[in-house]
XYZ file of C-alpha atoms in Angstrom:
667
model
C 66.195 -56.457 0.302
C 65.026 -53.100 -1.393
C 61.917 -53.544 0.012
C 61.998 -53.669 3.494
C 65.219 -52.036 3.859
C 64.094 -48.942 2.105
C 60.170 -48.641 3.231
C 58.383 -50.342 6.243
C 55.704 -48.597 8.353
C 52.621 -48.108 5.911
C 48.992 -48.694 7.818
C 45.283 -48.159 7.171
C 42.718 -47.072 9.699
C 39.793 -47.999 7.893
C 37.968 -50.106 10.665
C 34.802 -49.262 12.194
C 34.857 -47.446 15.781
C 32.725 -49.557 17.588
C 33.588 -52.848 19.263
C 32.194 -55.291 21.995
C 32.152 -59.020 22.573
C 30.118 -60.716 19.890
C 30.716 -64.638 19.758
C 30.672 -67.489 17.340
C 28.558 -70.141 19.001
C 26.381 -68.235 21.473
C 23.173 -66.366 21.115
C 21.434 -63.420 22.740
C 20.336 -60.189 20.951
C 21.812 -58.098 23.627
C 25.143 -59.477 23.442
C 24.777 -58.840 19.369
C 23.884 -55.424 19.928
C 26.482 -54.624 22.456
C 29.041 -55.261 19.775
C 27.605 -53.395 17.205
C 26.973 -50.062 19.157
C 29.319 -50.016 22.210
C 31.872 -47.297 21.612
C 35.477 -48.236 22.678
C 37.546 -45.260 23.307
C 40.525 -46.962 23.799
C 40.683 -48.633 20.410
C 40.910 -45.038 19.224
C 43.426 -44.479 21.510
C 45.379 -47.382 20.459
C 44.976 -45.866 16.623
C 46.686 -43.259 17.996
C 49.713 -45.191 19.720
C 50.175 -46.751 16.103
C 49.975 -43.340 13.894
C 51.985 -40.908 16.203
C 55.140 -43.362 15.906
C 54.518 -43.954 12.029
C 54.151 -40.332 11.254
C 57.626 -39.470 13.132
C 59.061 -42.526 11.647
C 58.629 -41.448 8.316
C 59.191 -37.840 8.841
C 62.732 -38.672 10.048
C 62.568 -37.864 13.742
C 64.824 -39.839 15.622
C 63.685 -41.955 18.462
C 61.424 -44.026 17.003
C 63.148 -46.741 15.197
C 60.355 -49.695 15.189
C 57.861 -46.766 14.420
C 56.841 -48.446 11.322
C 54.945 -51.385 13.525
C 51.648 -49.392 13.080
C 50.621 -51.440 10.163
C 50.414 -54.348 12.202
C 48.488 -52.741 14.913
C 46.086 -51.597 12.412
C 45.475 -54.937 10.818
C 44.853 -56.368 14.270
C 42.060 -53.635 15.193
C 40.575 -54.011 11.689
C 40.082 -57.841 12.060
C 38.544 -57.510 15.572
C 36.253 -54.845 14.516
C 35.027 -56.085 11.334
C 34.751 -59.720 11.864
C 33.189 -58.783 15.175
C 30.452 -56.721 13.381
C 30.096 -59.349 10.975
C 29.596 -62.145 13.398
C 26.862 -60.079 15.514
C 24.858 -59.123 11.960
C 25.032 -62.992 10.905
C 23.881 -64.332 14.409
C 21.411 -61.592 14.437
C 20.252 -62.534 10.812
C 20.466 -58.926 9.769
C 23.864 -59.472 7.803
C 23.898 -57.985 3.887
C 26.729 -57.939 1.813
C 25.210 -55.130 0.172
C 25.212 -53.112 3.346
C 28.317 -54.405 4.195
C 30.282 -52.820 1.352
C 28.119 -49.929 1.264
C 29.553 -48.940 4.656
C 32.863 -50.058 3.688
C 32.597 -47.526 0.705
C 31.439 -44.606 2.924
C 34.082 -45.276 5.383
C 37.343 -45.594 2.967
C 36.437 -43.924 -0.299
C 35.743 -40.386 0.084
C 38.547 -39.323 1.999
C 40.797 -41.473 0.001
C 39.599 -40.202 -3.354
C 40.054 -36.513 -2.485
C 43.746 -37.816 -1.338
C 44.366 -39.163 -4.662
C 42.926 -35.916 -6.530
C 44.989 -33.453 -4.678
C 48.003 -36.052 -5.197
C 47.432 -36.346 -8.887
C 47.745 -32.420 -9.313
C 50.866 -32.161 -7.569
C 52.068 -35.228 -9.774
C 51.473 -33.850 -12.842
C 52.930 -30.416 -11.970
C 56.237 -31.621 -10.071
C 56.747 -35.458 -11.553
C 59.149 -36.072 -14.545
C 57.634 -38.361 -17.202
C 58.989 -41.601 -16.088
C 57.740 -41.034 -12.482
C 54.781 -39.774 -13.608
C 53.941 -42.988 -15.692
C 54.768 -45.021 -12.447
C 52.458 -42.806 -10.485
C 49.686 -43.499 -13.021
C 50.371 -47.313 -12.317
C 50.450 -47.431 -9.248
C 47.174 -45.274 -8.731
C 45.101 -47.354 -11.147
C 46.507 -50.333 -8.877
C 45.346 -48.641 -5.804
C 41.809 -47.778 -7.314
C 41.331 -51.552 -8.044
C 42.355 -52.588 -4.689
C 45.576 -54.299 -5.642
C 48.467 -51.753 -4.650
C 50.099 -54.207 -2.504
C 50.100 -56.820 -5.556
C 51.531 -53.751 -7.779
C 54.028 -52.999 -5.150
C 55.116 -56.436 -4.529
C 55.828 -56.869 -8.182
C 57.831 -53.701 -8.677
C 60.022 -53.937 -5.110
C 63.015 -54.838 -7.226
C 66.394 -53.615 -6.226
C 66.719 -51.445 -8.610
C 63.398 -49.796 -8.706
C 62.502 -46.318 -7.749
C 63.120 -45.938 -4.112
C 60.165 -45.499 -1.475
C 60.459 -41.516 -1.198
C 59.398 -41.220 -4.773
C 56.239 -43.081 -4.549
C 53.235 -41.014 -2.762
C 50.890 -44.013 -3.286
C 53.071 -46.576 -1.566
C 51.317 -46.182 1.625
C 48.030 -47.915 -0.329
C 49.472 -51.194 -0.278
C 47.942 -51.841 3.434
C 44.869 -50.558 1.916
C 44.897 -53.576 -0.808
C 45.336 -55.598 1.969
C 42.603 -54.931 3.806
C 40.150 -54.116 1.055
C 41.067 -57.689 -0.166
C 40.467 -58.921 3.649
C 36.729 -57.178 3.105
C 36.172 -59.078 0.033
C 37.025 -62.450 0.964
C 36.297 -62.672 4.834
C 32.291 -61.772 4.965
C 31.872 -64.515 2.474
C 34.106 -66.790 4.304
C 32.094 -66.442 7.247
C 28.422 -66.690 6.171
C 29.724 -69.968 4.580
C 31.354 -71.787 7.997
C 27.956 -70.082 9.727
C 25.928 -71.977 7.456
C 27.997 -74.907 6.929
C 29.946 -75.976 10.375
C 28.670 -73.143 12.992
C 30.237 -75.359 16.131
C 33.569 -75.548 14.455
C 33.650 -71.810 13.375
C 36.331 -70.703 15.815
C 38.546 -73.813 15.468
C 38.308 -73.278 11.559
C 39.597 -69.693 11.760
C 42.192 -70.834 13.943
C 43.564 -73.252 11.783
C 43.519 -70.689 8.831
C 45.462 -68.131 10.989
C 48.071 -71.022 11.814
C 48.306 -71.582 8.167
C 48.536 -68.076 6.935
C 51.440 -67.584 9.661
C 53.104 -70.970 8.833
C 53.004 -69.900 5.248
C 54.598 -66.685 6.131
C 57.569 -68.393 7.938
C 58.084 -70.648 5.315
C 58.289 -67.819 1.978
C 60.068 -65.619 3.997
C 63.279 -67.374 3.615
C 62.713 -67.161 -0.074
C 60.839 -63.856 -0.747
C 60.376 -61.535 1.993
C 59.023 -58.924 -0.272
C 55.802 -61.273 -0.826
C 55.486 -61.698 3.094
C 55.725 -57.763 3.362
C 53.294 -56.978 0.655
C 50.516 -59.980 0.087
C 47.526 -60.542 1.717
C 47.816 -64.250 2.235
C 50.774 -63.765 4.557
C 49.231 -60.834 6.321
C 45.941 -62.560 7.005
C 47.006 -64.157 10.317
C 47.337 -60.658 11.677
C 43.715 -59.580 10.910
C 43.143 -63.194 12.122
C 44.370 -62.380 15.806
C 41.848 -59.293 16.229
C 38.837 -61.596 14.664
C 39.833 -64.853 16.827
C 39.567 -62.268 19.703
C 36.316 -60.750 18.729
C 34.585 -64.339 17.984
C 35.857 -65.681 21.382
C 38.574 -68.185 20.589
C 40.918 -66.132 22.903
C 39.387 -66.019 26.528
C 38.989 -62.215 27.494
C 40.503 -61.440 31.134
C 37.844 -61.107 33.483
C 39.627 -60.143 37.084
C 41.055 -56.498 37.680
C 44.431 -58.402 38.092
C 43.895 -60.174 34.681
C 42.828 -57.208 32.751
C 45.682 -54.805 33.981
C 48.110 -57.597 33.795
C 47.475 -58.310 29.959
C 47.130 -54.720 29.249
C 50.593 -53.650 30.681
C 52.150 -57.033 28.807
C 50.525 -55.951 25.438
C 51.845 -52.209 25.952
C 55.207 -53.242 26.963
C 55.271 -55.442 23.559
C 54.255 -52.358 21.601
C 56.550 -49.985 23.259
C 59.295 -52.327 22.927
C 58.734 -52.706 19.412
C 58.530 -48.867 18.510
C 61.461 -47.695 20.687
C 63.744 -50.559 20.350
C 62.826 -52.122 16.771
C 64.819 -51.582 14.123
C 63.824 -52.102 10.194
C 66.859 -54.262 9.923
C 65.401 -56.679 12.499
C 63.489 -59.990 11.306
C 60.326 -58.750 9.649
C 57.964 -61.460 11.257
C 59.739 -60.773 14.523
C 58.723 -57.187 14.653
C 55.283 -58.199 13.251
C 54.988 -60.753 15.812
C 55.645 -58.056 18.673
C 53.003 -55.800 17.513
C 50.271 -58.005 16.443
C 50.547 -59.840 20.013
C 51.076 -56.642 21.805
C 47.814 -55.177 20.112
C 45.595 -58.248 20.698
C 46.355 -58.130 24.645
C 45.787 -54.615 24.567
C 42.158 -55.007 23.097
C 41.626 -57.805 25.362
C 42.329 -56.008 28.264
C 39.138 -53.835 28.290
C 37.170 -56.472 26.545
C 35.015 -57.050 29.887
C 35.606 -53.500 31.468
C 37.930 -51.036 30.891
C 41.554 -51.979 32.244
C 44.212 -49.108 33.214
C 45.733 -49.489 29.921
C 42.442 -48.703 28.594
C 41.857 -45.724 30.469
C 44.978 -44.358 29.489
C 44.418 -44.773 25.819
C 40.935 -43.148 26.289
C 42.241 -39.851 27.162
C 40.543 -37.241 25.210
C 44.103 -35.961 23.086
C 44.665 -39.396 22.648
C 41.473 -40.441 21.580
C 41.384 -37.261 19.139
C 44.376 -38.485 16.953
C 43.037 -41.505 16.959
C 39.776 -40.038 15.341
C 41.605 -38.516 12.723
C 44.242 -41.439 12.487
C 42.873 -42.823 9.190
C 43.213 -39.075 7.418
C 46.326 -38.756 8.942
C 47.663 -42.194 7.339
C 45.957 -40.861 3.933
C 47.992 -37.588 3.964
C 51.440 -38.024 5.856
C 53.216 -39.980 3.145
C 52.456 -37.853 0.022
C 53.505 -34.867 1.827
C 56.581 -36.461 3.026
C 57.514 -37.624 -0.685
C 56.853 -34.437 -2.381
C 58.931 -32.521 0.238
C 61.960 -35.142 -0.334
C 61.700 -35.000 -3.961
C 60.441 -31.150 -4.948
C 61.149 -29.274 -1.435
C 57.211 -28.542 -1.538
C 57.423 -26.822 2.195
C 61.053 -25.773 2.751
C 64.041 -25.986 0.453
C 66.054 -28.332 3.237
C 64.110 -31.630 3.450
C 66.877 -32.843 5.890
C 66.213 -30.031 8.335
C 64.500 -29.874 11.552
C 62.239 -27.333 10.512
C 61.380 -29.368 7.753
C 60.498 -32.159 9.436
C 58.362 -30.793 12.185
C 56.555 -28.451 9.561
C 55.411 -31.945 7.719
C 54.377 -33.323 11.226
C 52.271 -30.074 11.710
C 50.856 -29.888 8.100
C 50.080 -33.583 8.219
C 48.154 -33.213 11.461
C 46.202 -29.988 10.343
C 45.030 -31.615 6.724
C 44.213 -34.872 8.554
C 41.883 -32.822 10.876
C 40.315 -30.918 7.954
C 39.705 -34.194 6.091
C 38.037 -35.982 8.911
C 35.810 -33.138 9.913
C 34.585 -32.002 6.160
C 35.005 -35.478 4.238
C 35.019 -38.333 6.743
C 32.530 -37.475 9.135
C 29.916 -35.973 6.425
C 30.120 -39.147 4.362
C 29.935 -41.507 7.577
C 26.595 -39.718 8.712
C 25.080 -40.471 5.354
C 23.311 -43.597 6.143
C 20.452 -43.020 3.983
C 22.068 -42.829 0.795
C 21.109 -45.666 -1.273
C 23.456 -48.793 -1.969
C 22.570 -48.135 -5.895
C 23.880 -44.633 -5.247
C 27.179 -45.416 -3.390
C 27.805 -48.354 -5.871
C 27.288 -45.951 -8.954
C 29.039 -43.345 -7.795
C 31.967 -45.111 -6.715
C 31.986 -46.962 -10.007
C 32.052 -43.766 -12.333
C 34.533 -42.197 -10.145
C 37.054 -45.387 -10.259
C 36.602 -45.871 -13.952
C 37.057 -42.332 -14.602
C 40.359 -41.988 -12.675
C 41.700 -45.250 -14.632
C 40.865 -43.743 -17.750
C 43.087 -40.897 -16.869
C 45.913 -43.266 -15.764
C 45.647 -44.872 -19.336
C 46.068 -41.696 -20.820
C 49.186 -40.810 -18.885
C 50.424 -44.077 -19.732
C 49.416 -43.209 -23.676
C 51.259 -40.067 -23.898
C 53.902 -41.747 -21.833
C 54.054 -39.495 -19.140
C 53.298 -36.010 -20.956
C 57.025 -35.012 -21.469
C 55.912 -31.946 -23.146
C 55.879 -30.322 -19.793
C 59.654 -30.094 -19.755
C 62.778 -29.030 -21.786
C 63.986 -31.884 -24.317
C 67.229 -32.049 -22.408
C 65.505 -32.751 -19.077
C 63.405 -35.457 -20.763
C 66.351 -37.086 -22.093
C 68.231 -37.249 -18.570
C 65.280 -38.102 -16.890
C 64.560 -41.149 -19.038
C 67.523 -42.767 -17.333
C 65.168 -43.000 -14.144
C 63.602 -46.211 -15.987
C 67.204 -47.119 -17.098
C 67.164 -51.218 -17.187
C 70.610 -52.445 -16.348
C 69.745 -56.232 -16.832
C 71.970 -56.883 -19.681
C 74.914 -54.764 -18.622
C 74.736 -56.616 -15.485
C 74.010 -60.115 -16.908
C 71.198 -60.502 -14.410
C 69.955 -63.851 -14.198
C 73.170 -65.204 -15.480
C 76.313 -63.868 -13.595
C 74.173 -61.705 -11.454
C 71.120 -62.955 -9.323
C 68.877 -60.418 -8.612
C 66.389 -62.739 -6.722
C 66.781 -65.892 -4.792
C 65.036 -67.615 -7.485
C 67.878 -67.110 -9.971
C 71.018 -69.447 -10.177
C 74.421 -68.839 -11.360
C 75.171 -69.889 -14.885
C 78.286 -71.413 -14.318
C 79.479 -71.976 -18.005
C 78.716 -68.387 -19.011
C 80.118 -66.712 -15.930
C 83.018 -69.053 -14.465
C 84.576 -70.526 -17.171
C 88.339 -69.726 -16.953
C 90.523 -69.088 -20.216
C 93.809 -70.703 -20.391
C 95.152 -68.210 -23.126
C 94.337 -64.930 -21.144
C 94.777 -64.262 -17.382
C 91.819 -64.648 -15.269
C 90.248 -62.058 -13.024
C 87.317 -63.185 -10.649
C 84.899 -60.338 -9.483
C 83.104 -61.185 -6.875
C 80.212 -59.160 -4.529
C 77.069 -57.431 -4.611
C 75.640 -55.270 -7.570
C 78.216 -52.517 -7.086
C 80.569 -55.437 -8.388
C 78.475 -56.316 -11.380
C 78.011 -52.524 -12.430
C 81.831 -52.653 -13.108
C 82.000 -56.021 -15.082
C 80.893 -54.675 -18.492
C 83.358 -51.578 -18.033
C 86.593 -53.585 -16.701
C 85.937 -56.274 -19.619
C 85.765 -53.244 -22.384
C 88.820 -51.839 -20.841
C 90.627 -54.868 -20.640
C 90.101 -57.080 -23.473
C 93.396 -59.245 -22.612
C 91.712 -60.578 -19.432
C 89.150 -62.943 -19.077
C 86.936 -61.807 -16.203
C 84.750 -64.121 -14.402
C 81.734 -62.558 -12.499
C 80.035 -63.975 -9.455
C 77.686 -61.301 -7.983
C 74.270 -61.231 -6.537
C 71.954 -58.652 -5.194
C 72.991 -57.071 -1.519
C 75.877 -59.798 -1.528
C 79.043 -59.097 0.462
C 82.087 -60.983 -0.830
C 82.631 -63.380 2.008
C 82.656 -66.939 2.884
C 79.442 -68.022 4.614
C 77.858 -71.260 5.929
C 74.999 -72.335 4.315
C 72.518 -74.569 6.096
C 70.710 -77.102 3.896
C 67.446 -75.284 4.081
C 68.833 -72.137 3.075
C 67.335 -70.967 -0.344
C 68.794 -67.593 -0.527
C 70.903 -66.789 -3.542
C 73.710 -65.084 -1.921
C 74.886 -67.609 0.798
C 74.613 -70.216 -1.823
C 76.612 -68.200 -4.339
C 79.691 -67.422 -1.840
C 79.700 -70.823 -0.662
C 79.925 -72.059 -4.097
C 82.525 -69.735 -4.828
C 85.073 -69.859 -1.532
C 84.326 -73.302 -0.893
C 84.261 -75.043 -4.427
C 85.190 -72.563 -7.055
C 88.598 -71.229 -5.526
C 89.351 -74.801 -4.164
C 89.573 -76.561 -7.583
C 90.450 -73.553 -9.562
C 93.464 -71.158 -9.933
C 92.887 -67.583 -11.167
C 95.207 -64.720 -11.801
C 93.178 -62.186 -9.334
C 90.308 -62.220 -6.877
C 88.659 -58.832 -7.017
C 86.358 -57.954 -4.109
C 83.657 -55.239 -4.784
C 80.679 -53.783 -2.892
C 78.621 -51.131 -1.595
C 80.802 -50.918 1.570
C 79.186 -50.046 4.809
C 81.514 -49.556 7.860
C 79.859 -52.987 9.408
C 81.610 -55.015 6.663
C 85.044 -54.247 7.728
C 85.633 -56.814 9.788
C 84.537 -59.511 7.242
C 86.595 -58.329 4.763
C 89.682 -58.292 6.895
C 88.903 -62.042 7.301
C 87.972 -62.833 3.897
C 91.688 -60.832 2.628
C 93.307 -63.035 5.245
C 91.561 -66.352 3.759
C 92.403 -65.845 0.317
C 95.909 -64.542 0.621
C 96.660 -67.562 2.856
C 95.874 -69.584 -0.077
C 98.097 -67.635 -2.256
C 95.426 -65.636 -4.315
C 96.171 -61.991 -5.379
C 93.546 -60.013 -3.867
C 92.262 -56.734 -4.999
C 89.674 -54.762 -3.240
C 87.718 -52.113 -5.112
C 86.369 -49.552 -2.782
C 82.841 -47.739 -2.714
C 81.548 -45.473 -5.157
C 80.264 -42.080 -4.593
C 76.496 -42.030 -4.007
C 73.619 -39.771 -3.285
C 70.600 -39.492 -1.257
C 68.280 -39.382 -4.450
C 68.699 -40.951 -7.911
C 71.239 -38.930 -10.176
C 69.217 -38.473 -12.808
C 66.428 -36.549 -10.853
C 68.868 -34.565 -9.257
C 70.669 -33.633 -12.813
C 67.257 -32.569 -14.099
C 66.339 -30.622 -11.192
C 69.930 -28.682 -11.355
C 68.574 -27.479 -15.035
C 65.028 -27.088 -13.785
C 66.047 -24.748 -11.052
C 69.163 -23.493 -12.534
C 71.525 -24.620 -9.545
C 74.076 -26.424 -10.713
C 75.230 -27.555 -7.119
C 72.011 -29.900 -6.064
C 73.871 -33.248 -6.766
C 76.878 -32.162 -5.003
C 74.926 -31.305 -1.883
C 73.146 -34.726 -1.809
C 75.946 -36.837 -1.701
C 75.989 -39.915 0.930
C 78.147 -38.597 3.766
C 80.796 -40.654 5.074
C 81.892 -42.489 1.609
C 84.956 -40.829 1.091
C 86.127 -41.645 4.821
C 85.205 -45.014 4.639
C 87.149 -45.371 1.136
C 90.153 -44.333 3.144
C 89.842 -46.727 5.794
C 89.313 -49.553 3.627
C 92.285 -48.810 1.902
C 94.411 -48.997 4.994
C 93.130 -52.122 6.187
C 93.583 -53.768 2.489
C 97.175 -52.727 2.499
C 97.815 -54.118 5.855
C 96.383 -57.391 4.976
C 98.413 -57.646 1.729
C 95.805 -57.029 -0.946
C 95.823 -54.154 -3.485
C 93.426 -51.386 -3.169
C 91.947 -49.535 -6.046
C 89.541 -46.320 -4.933
C 86.465 -46.405 -7.215
C 85.648 -42.871 -5.507
C 89.012 -41.527 -6.503
C 88.057 -42.911 -9.985
C 84.935 -40.541 -10.254
C 85.681 -37.633 -7.752
C 88.774 -35.450 -7.757
C 89.453 -32.407 -6.019
C 85.861 -32.299 -4.402
C 84.448 -32.510 -7.598
C 82.457 -35.728 -8.964
C 81.523 -36.756 -12.443
C 78.221 -36.769 -13.111
C 77.575 -37.168 -16.568
C 79.456 -40.403 -18.961
C 79.281 -38.376 -22.113
C 76.732 -36.009 -23.369
C 73.760 -36.242 -21.445
C 74.268 -39.738 -20.390
C 74.483 -39.379 -16.354
C 77.165 -41.758 -15.103
C 74.800 -43.247 -12.752
C 71.106 -44.248 -13.062
C 69.955 -44.392 -9.803
C 71.740 -43.395 -6.228
C 75.030 -45.254 -6.921
C 74.920 -47.902 -9.400
C 76.730 -47.180 -13.035
C 74.913 -47.268 -16.512
C 76.646 -48.828 -19.082
C 78.620 -46.100 -20.367
C 79.388 -44.884 -16.942
C 81.028 -48.387 -16.437
C 83.013 -47.979 -19.180
C 84.500 -44.519 -17.878
C 84.886 -46.006 -14.701
C 86.796 -49.203 -15.984
C 89.053 -47.607 -18.310
C 90.066 -45.608 -14.970
C 90.131 -48.662 -12.800
C 92.140 -50.633 -15.314
C 95.120 -48.301 -15.267
C 95.721 -49.610 -11.598
C 96.062 -53.102 -12.845
C 98.197 -52.466 -15.925
C 101.502 -53.414 -14.423
C 100.426 -56.705 -13.264
C 98.567 -57.503 -16.279
C 101.631 -56.981 -18.296
C 103.566 -59.311 -16.212
C 100.877 -61.979 -16.666
C 100.595 -61.434 -20.407
C 104.222 -61.996 -20.169
C 103.838 -65.448 -18.521
C 101.164 -66.635 -20.838
C 103.323 -65.925 -23.847
């Protein structure tokens, strides 16, 4: 899944800095006041524990493979603080929706809008037209508090990578802002209608959210990652602690044991986790760990609480919201435009990003966040009015950018023509939704994609998107062959066991191909193609053995040259910077070596091997254009339709001899 394979770890830190022990179903003004006024330094320290690993993880500093779980830590903190204060104010009969939203706006919007302003200036200066249009859409979504919905809807496999989206991190703000919109109303309703059942009702809501996340994760993990209904249970964990559903430990041993257990879960997720681990597992470890750490200091500071209350740790926690806002745009502009240093992958550039992020975060906290947080005498009407005007003005500018199609007049015509392929739609060439299954909701069109032809040789092309991008080129180069197609996103060609409850497209498709179609149909060749990785070698060997034992002629199509950045972007940069070697310097390492290893394995197992890499690259030089100003590849690795024709023509020569023999048989 493009989503979580390419971007985890955005978070928000916009919760209040006070905490205490408010409860539903109890009374006492002193208890209510304690929650609203008691400062807990350990919670600011917990913010630091989240933001530092995320910053280092995103900057590319090794040693923090699970640093992205900061989002989950902050969701728990927000649920605890916000719901605790709402509970206290409701029971004290002083809760006001207007006052609540005013505080939220003063807390979130000033620093956020400053980041939007600066990021927008850099986007206008550096982004190509397609990129600027995408940025305008994401900005409008963030302004409307629906960034998470926008990014969930644009997280397809062929969408721009995370490293080109400077506002991608605002998805978590969208989740929290939707939480702020719904939860106060829900708590008011429950408090008035069923105060005695309040805690139970919130626990049921949390359980339903978690159950929904589990159910949907099998079918659409992107939605589970981005959308508020499937993240609500994390916020609810903190809320349930704040309202007393979970009892806080009271003895010294209980506090310290609770804090230590929570810290071990958090550190385990951060240092031993992985982006490839199941999403809900990582979320659960971080959320439960955060809840335990907060609970450990509810009735008095635990040993872990004292550790988190150290001044340097608290300082990072205090600036964590601004650090969250600024670190990701800086990383994006450094990686796409070398904003700070020419080598984005170098240690110096990574450390410079970390230092600059912390420095800007401190300035934002001191000169933007703090003054507005102290502006308690400003009227609600003024706050709402200014926020509304600023939002409307920014949305209007986004509309203008879309109206002028990304302001192409900023760049030479050739650059604009090449960069337009950043928005290339491969669905027609790939036969998406029919023969290439891009989502789990799609099903193979057997009549269109898998019908054999008695008058021509039949070749079955099986694999992932790197198989799908070859279909049109091979079909054009070999009109005398009927090329069948069974491909799906991120789907290696191998026999897979499928449970009756599995709704994923790839296992279903491979089960059909290997256990149904190839059992009941004969084809002249089976073409196996994928974006092969080292971990695929064992599975490929087994697949070749299985097919050859059944008498099939197997052809393995190797990996194609790939880049660390979409090729059209690199080609545009070559022109703008007058540096023709930019693309060649950013080729993904290790592919040529893997290509050679796969060739040896295929030959040893009795299969034919065709090197797609050699079809594109010769003598250290790789073709970058299909023809004219049309890039060979539209992203970091997939072929354009014209590129597929070029590569398909070259690969077809490797099949020419066997094709001729097949034609003779037909005749």
